[in-house]
Amino acid sequence: MANIPVAVQMYTLREECEKDFIGTLEKVAEIGYQGVEFAGYYGLLAKDLKKVIDQLGLKAVSSHIPLDSLQEDLLSVIAYQREIGSNKIVCPFIAPEQRTEEGYSELIRSLNDIGQECSKEGITLSYHNHDFELERLRNGKTALETILDETNPEWVKAEFDIYWLTRAGEDPVEWMRRYQDRTPLVHLKDMTTDGEKVFAELGTGGVDLNAVLNQGNASNVEWWIVEQDRCNRSPLESIEISMNYFLSKHS
């Protein structure tokens, strides 16, 4: 765990970014995060964003890019990643109307095609799960298993989301073990222990984070990424609480 760096998914801070993107990045660096995973660039050119994160000592870990942008404008996406110093792209979500047997088959074809092109350019493509991919298909497997088993492991990796796996009744560590060479990025989230099972700051809920963190090196995790989709306090406070959880592990 000690040698795996920690980033934050900027979607957590989307409202702050809308008001002051650069100022928000400055606060992320002040809190102690080593990297960021982008969910939009708020109008900044790649060269300007690169200058900002370099000055702040932040690493551009990866970017969440909508599937339609990956399908329609992949070369521009790759060029932007290269300029900001990132070699990872993540497909973050598919729309409800795509979550059918046929939709998943189309997704698998697209991910293979996109992943192959990314691989040629030295970029790694990953797929980020929610809980709906844990529903079973006609083949008896979950949609997430089907996506990972039917894509080329050299072209398509997984960005497992610990919260969504846990909420779906799955054991995140088992998934990390099963696909241990395909998990360069892992989304860390905690979950409240009440009936609501909502997002929580790391160390304040019921997810077995220690087991996940202890599996990191064996599964070749390159970055832990903190994300909290919704916060009951200031998102900046939330990500600081989560970072303090990591710091407490090393104190």
GROMACS .gro file of C-alpha atoms in nm:
model
  251
    1MET     CA    1   0.000   0.000   0.000
    2ALA     CA    2   0.278   0.241   0.092
    3ASN     CA    3   0.422   0.264  -0.256
    4ILE     CA    4   0.092   0.320  -0.443
    5PRO     CA    5   0.021   0.692  -0.491
    6VAL     CA    6  -0.316   0.857  -0.432
    7ALA     CA    7  -0.514   1.073  -0.674
    8VAL     CA    8  -0.858   1.233  -0.662
    9GLN     CA    9  -1.128   1.212  -0.926
   10MET     CA   10  -1.214   1.574  -1.004
   11TYR     CA   11  -1.581   1.490  -1.058
   12THR     CA   12  -1.601   1.499  -0.677
   13LEU     CA   13  -1.519   1.870  -0.698
   14ARG     CA   14  -1.724   1.953  -1.007
   15GLU     CA   15  -1.907   2.250  -0.854
   16GLU     CA   16  -1.581   2.398  -0.725
   17CYS     CA   17  -1.420   2.343  -1.066
   18GLU     CA   18  -1.702   2.525  -1.239
   19LYS     CA   19  -1.626   2.831  -1.026
   20ASP     CA   20  -1.246   2.812  -1.018
   21PHE     CA   21  -1.081   2.513  -1.185
   22ILE     CA   22  -0.719   2.620  -1.126
   23GLY     CA   23  -0.791   2.728  -0.768
   24THR     CA   24  -0.950   2.390  -0.700
   25LEU     CA   25  -0.644   2.209  -0.836
   26GLU     CA   26  -0.431   2.422  -0.604
   27LYS     CA   27  -0.639   2.308  -0.305
   28VAL     CA   28  -0.611   1.943  -0.414
   29ALA     CA   29  -0.232   1.979  -0.413
   30GLU     CA   30  -0.237   2.155  -0.074
   31ILE     CA   31  -0.437   1.868   0.080
   32GLY     CA   32  -0.163   1.630  -0.031
   33TYR     CA   33  -0.293   1.441  -0.332
   34GLN     CA   34  -0.023   1.331  -0.573
   35GLY     CA   35  -0.239   1.312  -0.884
   36VAL     CA   36  -0.572   1.390  -1.040
   37GLU     CA   37  -0.814   1.204  -1.261
   38PHE     CA   38  -0.997   1.453  -1.480
   39ALA     CA   39  -1.365   1.465  -1.566
   40GLY     CA   40  -1.351   1.762  -1.802
   41TYR     CA   41  -1.098   2.040  -1.851
   42TYR     CA   42  -1.319   2.348  -1.809
   43GLY     CA   43  -1.201   2.516  -2.127
   44LEU     CA   44  -0.826   2.489  -2.062
   45LEU     CA   45  -0.597   2.404  -2.350
   46ALA     CA   46  -0.381   2.101  -2.286
   47LYS     CA   47  -0.058   2.302  -2.278
   48ASP     CA   48  -0.204   2.541  -2.021
   49LEU     CA   49  -0.335   2.261  -1.801
   50LYS     CA   50   0.004   2.089  -1.819
   51LYS     CA   51   0.173   2.407  -1.701
   52VAL     CA   52  -0.066   2.438  -1.405
   53ILE     CA   53  -0.032   2.080  -1.280
   54ASP     CA   54   0.346   2.086  -1.325
   55GLN     CA   55   0.366   2.399  -1.110
   56LEU     CA   56   0.152   2.227  -0.845
   57GLY     CA   57   0.348   1.903  -0.851
   58LEU     CA   58   0.041   1.705  -0.958
   59LYS     CA   59   0.040   1.411  -1.199
   60ALA     CA   60  -0.230   1.379  -1.466
   61VAL     CA   61  -0.320   1.019  -1.389
   62SER     CA   62  -0.609   0.966  -1.628
   63SER     CA   63  -0.923   1.121  -1.773
   64HIS     CA   64  -1.283   1.005  -1.778
   65ILE     CA   65  -1.399   1.048  -2.138
   66PRO     CA   66  -1.759   0.981  -2.250
   67LEU     CA   67  -1.800   0.682  -2.480
   68ASP     CA   68  -1.934   0.892  -2.768
   69SER     CA   69  -1.623   1.114  -2.757
   70LEU     CA   70  -1.403   0.804  -2.765
   71GLN     CA   71  -1.596   0.674  -3.064
   72GLU     CA   72  -1.611   1.001  -3.256
   73ASP     CA   73  -1.299   1.200  -3.165
   74LEU     CA   74  -1.040   0.954  -3.036
   75LEU     CA   75  -0.736   1.115  -3.199
   76SER     CA   76  -0.808   1.448  -3.031
   77VAL     CA   77  -0.864   1.274  -2.697
   78ILE     CA   78  -0.530   1.094  -2.728
   79ALA     CA   79  -0.349   1.411  -2.831
   80TYR     CA   80  -0.481   1.597  -2.526
   81GLN     CA   81  -0.375   1.314  -2.295
   82ARG     CA   82  -0.027   1.309  -2.436
   83GLU     CA   83   0.014   1.683  -2.393
   84ILE     CA   84  -0.091   1.679  -2.028
   85GLY     CA   85   0.138   1.383  -1.959
   86SER     CA   86  -0.130   1.120  -1.904
   87ASN     CA   87  -0.121   0.771  -2.055
   88LYS     CA   88  -0.460   0.652  -1.931
   89ILE     CA   89  -0.818   0.704  -2.051
   90VAL     CA   90  -1.129   0.569  -1.880
   91CYS     CA   91  -1.473   0.503  -2.025
   92PRO     CA   92  -1.681   0.607  -1.722
   93PHE     CA   93  -2.042   0.522  -1.794
   94ILE     CA   94  -2.296   0.396  -2.044
   95ALA     CA   95  -2.647   0.531  -2.079
   96PRO     CA   96  -2.948   0.330  -1.953
   97GLU     CA   97  -3.064   0.255  -2.307
   98GLN     CA   98  -2.728   0.087  -2.379
   99ARG     CA   99  -2.762  -0.160  -2.090
  100THR     CA  100  -2.911  -0.443  -2.293
  101GLU     CA  101  -2.769  -0.767  -2.430
  102GLU     CA  102  -2.720  -0.600  -2.769
  103GLY     CA  103  -2.590  -0.283  -2.608
  104TYR     CA  104  -2.321  -0.468  -2.418
  105SER     CA  105  -2.219  -0.655  -2.733
  106GLU     CA  106  -2.178  -0.322  -2.911
  107LEU     CA  107  -1.986  -0.181  -2.614
  108ILE     CA  108  -1.744  -0.474  -2.618
  109ARG     CA  109  -1.675  -0.420  -2.988
  110SER     CA  110  -1.622  -0.048  -2.932
  111LEU     CA  111  -1.393  -0.097  -2.633
  112ASN     CA  112  -1.179  -0.343  -2.828
  113ASP     CA  113  -1.153  -0.104  -3.124
  114ILE     CA  114  -1.081   0.200  -2.907
  115GLY     CA  115  -0.843   0.009  -2.682
  116GLN     CA  116  -0.645  -0.122  -2.977
  117GLU     CA  117  -0.601   0.229  -3.118
  118CYS     CA  118  -0.506   0.362  -2.775
  119SER     CA  119  -0.253   0.085  -2.729
  120LYS     CA  120  -0.082   0.180  -3.055
  121GLU     CA  121  -0.036   0.529  -2.912
  122GLY     CA  122   0.091   0.415  -2.573
  123ILE     CA  123  -0.239   0.491  -2.399
  124THR     CA  124  -0.421   0.248  -2.168
  125LEU     CA  125  -0.802   0.228  -2.189
  126SER     CA  126  -1.001   0.117  -1.883
  127TYR     CA  127  -1.370   0.064  -1.817
  128HIS     CA  128  -1.521   0.200  -1.493
  129ASN     CA  129  -1.808   0.007  -1.337
  130HIS     CA  130  -2.117   0.107  -1.141
  131ASP     CA  131  -2.359  -0.147  -0.992
  132PHE     CA  132  -2.575  -0.206  -1.301
  133GLU     CA  133  -2.295  -0.406  -1.466
  134LEU     CA  134  -2.331  -0.664  -1.187
  135GLU     CA  135  -2.668  -0.776  -1.324
  136ARG     CA  136  -2.656  -1.112  -1.501
  137LEU     CA  137  -2.696  -1.156  -1.873
  138ARG     CA  138  -2.838  -1.450  -2.068
  139ASN     CA  139  -2.494  -1.614  -2.064
  140GLY     CA  140  -2.521  -1.649  -1.685
  141LYS     CA  141  -2.236  -1.406  -1.621
  142THR     CA  142  -2.257  -1.050  -1.503
  143ALA     CA  143  -2.226  -0.775  -1.760
  144LEU     CA  144  -1.894  -0.671  -1.603
  145GLU     CA  145  -1.751  -1.022  -1.631
  146THR     CA  146  -1.872  -1.037  -1.990
  147ILE     CA  147  -1.712  -0.704  -2.076
  148LEU     CA  148  -1.377  -0.805  -1.929
  149ASP     CA  149  -1.381  -1.164  -2.055
  150GLU     CA  150  -1.476  -1.069  -2.410
  151THR     CA  151  -1.237  -0.778  -2.455
  152ASN     CA  152  -0.867  -0.818  -2.524
  153PRO     CA  153  -0.684  -0.785  -2.188
  154GLU     CA  154  -0.401  -0.605  -2.365
  155TRP     CA  155  -0.639  -0.337  -2.491
  156VAL     CA  156  -0.904  -0.303  -2.220
  157LYS     CA  157  -0.837  -0.276  -1.846
  158ALA     CA  158  -1.070  -0.232  -1.549
  159GLU     CA  159  -1.112   0.063  -1.316
  160PHE     CA  160  -1.297  -0.113  -1.036
  161ASP     CA  161  -1.515   0.104  -0.818
  162ILE     CA  162  -1.504  -0.040  -0.466
  163TYR     CA  163  -1.827   0.127  -0.354
  164TRP     CA  164  -2.037   0.000  -0.643
  165LEU     CA  165  -1.899  -0.353  -0.619
  166THR     CA  166  -1.975  -0.361  -0.247
  167ARG     CA  167  -2.321  -0.212  -0.291
  168ALA     CA  168  -2.398  -0.484  -0.546
  169GLY     CA  169  -2.307  -0.751  -0.289
  170GLU     CA  170  -1.972  -0.835  -0.447
  171ASP     CA  171  -1.629  -0.874  -0.285
  172PRO     CA  172  -1.396  -0.613  -0.442
  173VAL     CA  173  -1.085  -0.808  -0.343
  174GLU     CA  174  -1.207  -1.114  -0.533
  175TRP     CA  175  -1.253  -0.901  -0.845
  176MET     CA  176  -0.907  -0.753  -0.803
  177ARG     CA  177  -0.759  -1.101  -0.771
  178ARG     CA  178  -0.950  -1.239  -1.067
  179TYR     CA  179  -0.835  -0.957  -1.295
  180GLN     CA  180  -0.512  -0.874  -1.116
  181ASP     CA  181  -0.319  -0.779  -1.428
  182ARG     CA  182  -0.597  -0.550  -1.549
  183THR     CA  183  -0.650  -0.311  -1.259
  184PRO     CA  184  -0.408  -0.019  -1.295
  185LEU     CA  185  -0.663   0.220  -1.141
  186VAL     CA  186  -0.898   0.156  -0.849
  187HIS     CA  187  -1.171   0.394  -0.728
  188LEU     CA  188  -1.183   0.405  -0.351
  189LYS     CA  189  -1.509   0.505  -0.183
  190ASP     CA  190  -1.666   0.418   0.149
  191MET     CA  191  -2.034   0.347   0.216
  192THR     CA  192  -2.248   0.433   0.518
  193THR     CA  193  -2.360   0.141   0.731
  194ASP     CA  194  -2.721   0.259   0.759
  195GLY     CA  195  -2.996   0.144   0.527
  196GLU     CA  196  -2.926   0.430   0.288
  197LYS     CA  197  -2.582   0.295   0.190
  198VAL     CA  198  -2.473   0.633   0.058
  199PHE     CA  199  -2.125   0.757  -0.026
  200ALA     CA  200  -1.895   0.826   0.269
  201GLU     CA  201  -1.545   0.956   0.331
  202LEU     CA  202  -1.278   0.686   0.353
  203GLY     CA  203  -1.263   0.523   0.694
  204THR     CA  204  -1.604   0.648   0.805
  205GLY     CA  205  -1.819   0.369   0.659
  206GLY     CA  206  -1.839  -0.005   0.638
  207VAL     CA  207  -1.637  -0.099   0.329
  208ASP     CA  208  -1.340  -0.326   0.408
  209LEU     CA  209  -1.083  -0.080   0.278
  210ASN     CA  210  -0.791  -0.252   0.450
  211ALA     CA  211  -0.848  -0.570   0.250
  212VAL     CA  212  -0.859  -0.369  -0.072
  213LEU     CA  213  -0.545  -0.172   0.011
  214ASN     CA  214  -0.360  -0.487   0.112
  215GLN     CA  215  -0.441  -0.639  -0.228
  216GLY     CA  216  -0.306  -0.342  -0.421
  217ASN     CA  217   0.049  -0.455  -0.488
  218ALA     CA  218  -0.050  -0.813  -0.572
  219SER     CA  219  -0.302  -0.682  -0.825
  220ASN     CA  220  -0.051  -0.437  -0.976
  221VAL     CA  221  -0.255  -0.129  -0.888
  222GLU     CA  222  -0.073   0.183  -1.005
  223TRP     CA  223  -0.298   0.448  -0.849
  224TRP     CA  224  -0.563   0.465  -0.581
  225ILE     CA  225  -0.822   0.721  -0.685
  226VAL     CA  226  -1.049   0.881  -0.427
  227GLU     CA  227  -1.396   0.969  -0.549
  228GLN     CA  228  -1.711   1.071  -0.364
  229ASP     CA  229  -2.000   1.122  -0.603
  230ARG     CA  230  -2.202   1.318  -0.348
  231CYS     CA  231  -2.092   1.473  -0.020
  232ASN     CA  232  -2.288   1.579   0.288
  233ARG     CA  233  -2.031   1.850   0.360
  234SER     CA  234  -1.798   2.058   0.147
  235PRO     CA  235  -1.640   1.824  -0.110
  236LEU     CA  236  -1.301   1.975  -0.026
  237GLU     CA  237  -1.356   1.876   0.337
  238SER     CA  238  -1.458   1.528   0.224
  239ILE     CA  239  -1.147   1.468   0.015
  240GLU     CA  240  -0.932   1.598   0.301
  241ILE     CA  241  -1.094   1.348   0.541
  242SER     CA  242  -1.023   1.072   0.289
  243MET     CA  243  -0.661   1.182   0.248
  244ASN     CA  244  -0.622   1.190   0.627
  245TYR     CA  245  -0.736   0.828   0.627
  246PHE     CA  246  -0.434   0.743   0.410
  247LEU     CA  247  -0.203   0.954   0.624
  248SER     CA  248  -0.324   0.772   0.937
  249LYS     CA  249  -0.217   0.444   0.778
  250HIS     CA  250   0.142   0.570   0.761
  251SER     CA  251   0.161   0.747   1.096
   0.00000   0.00000   0.00000
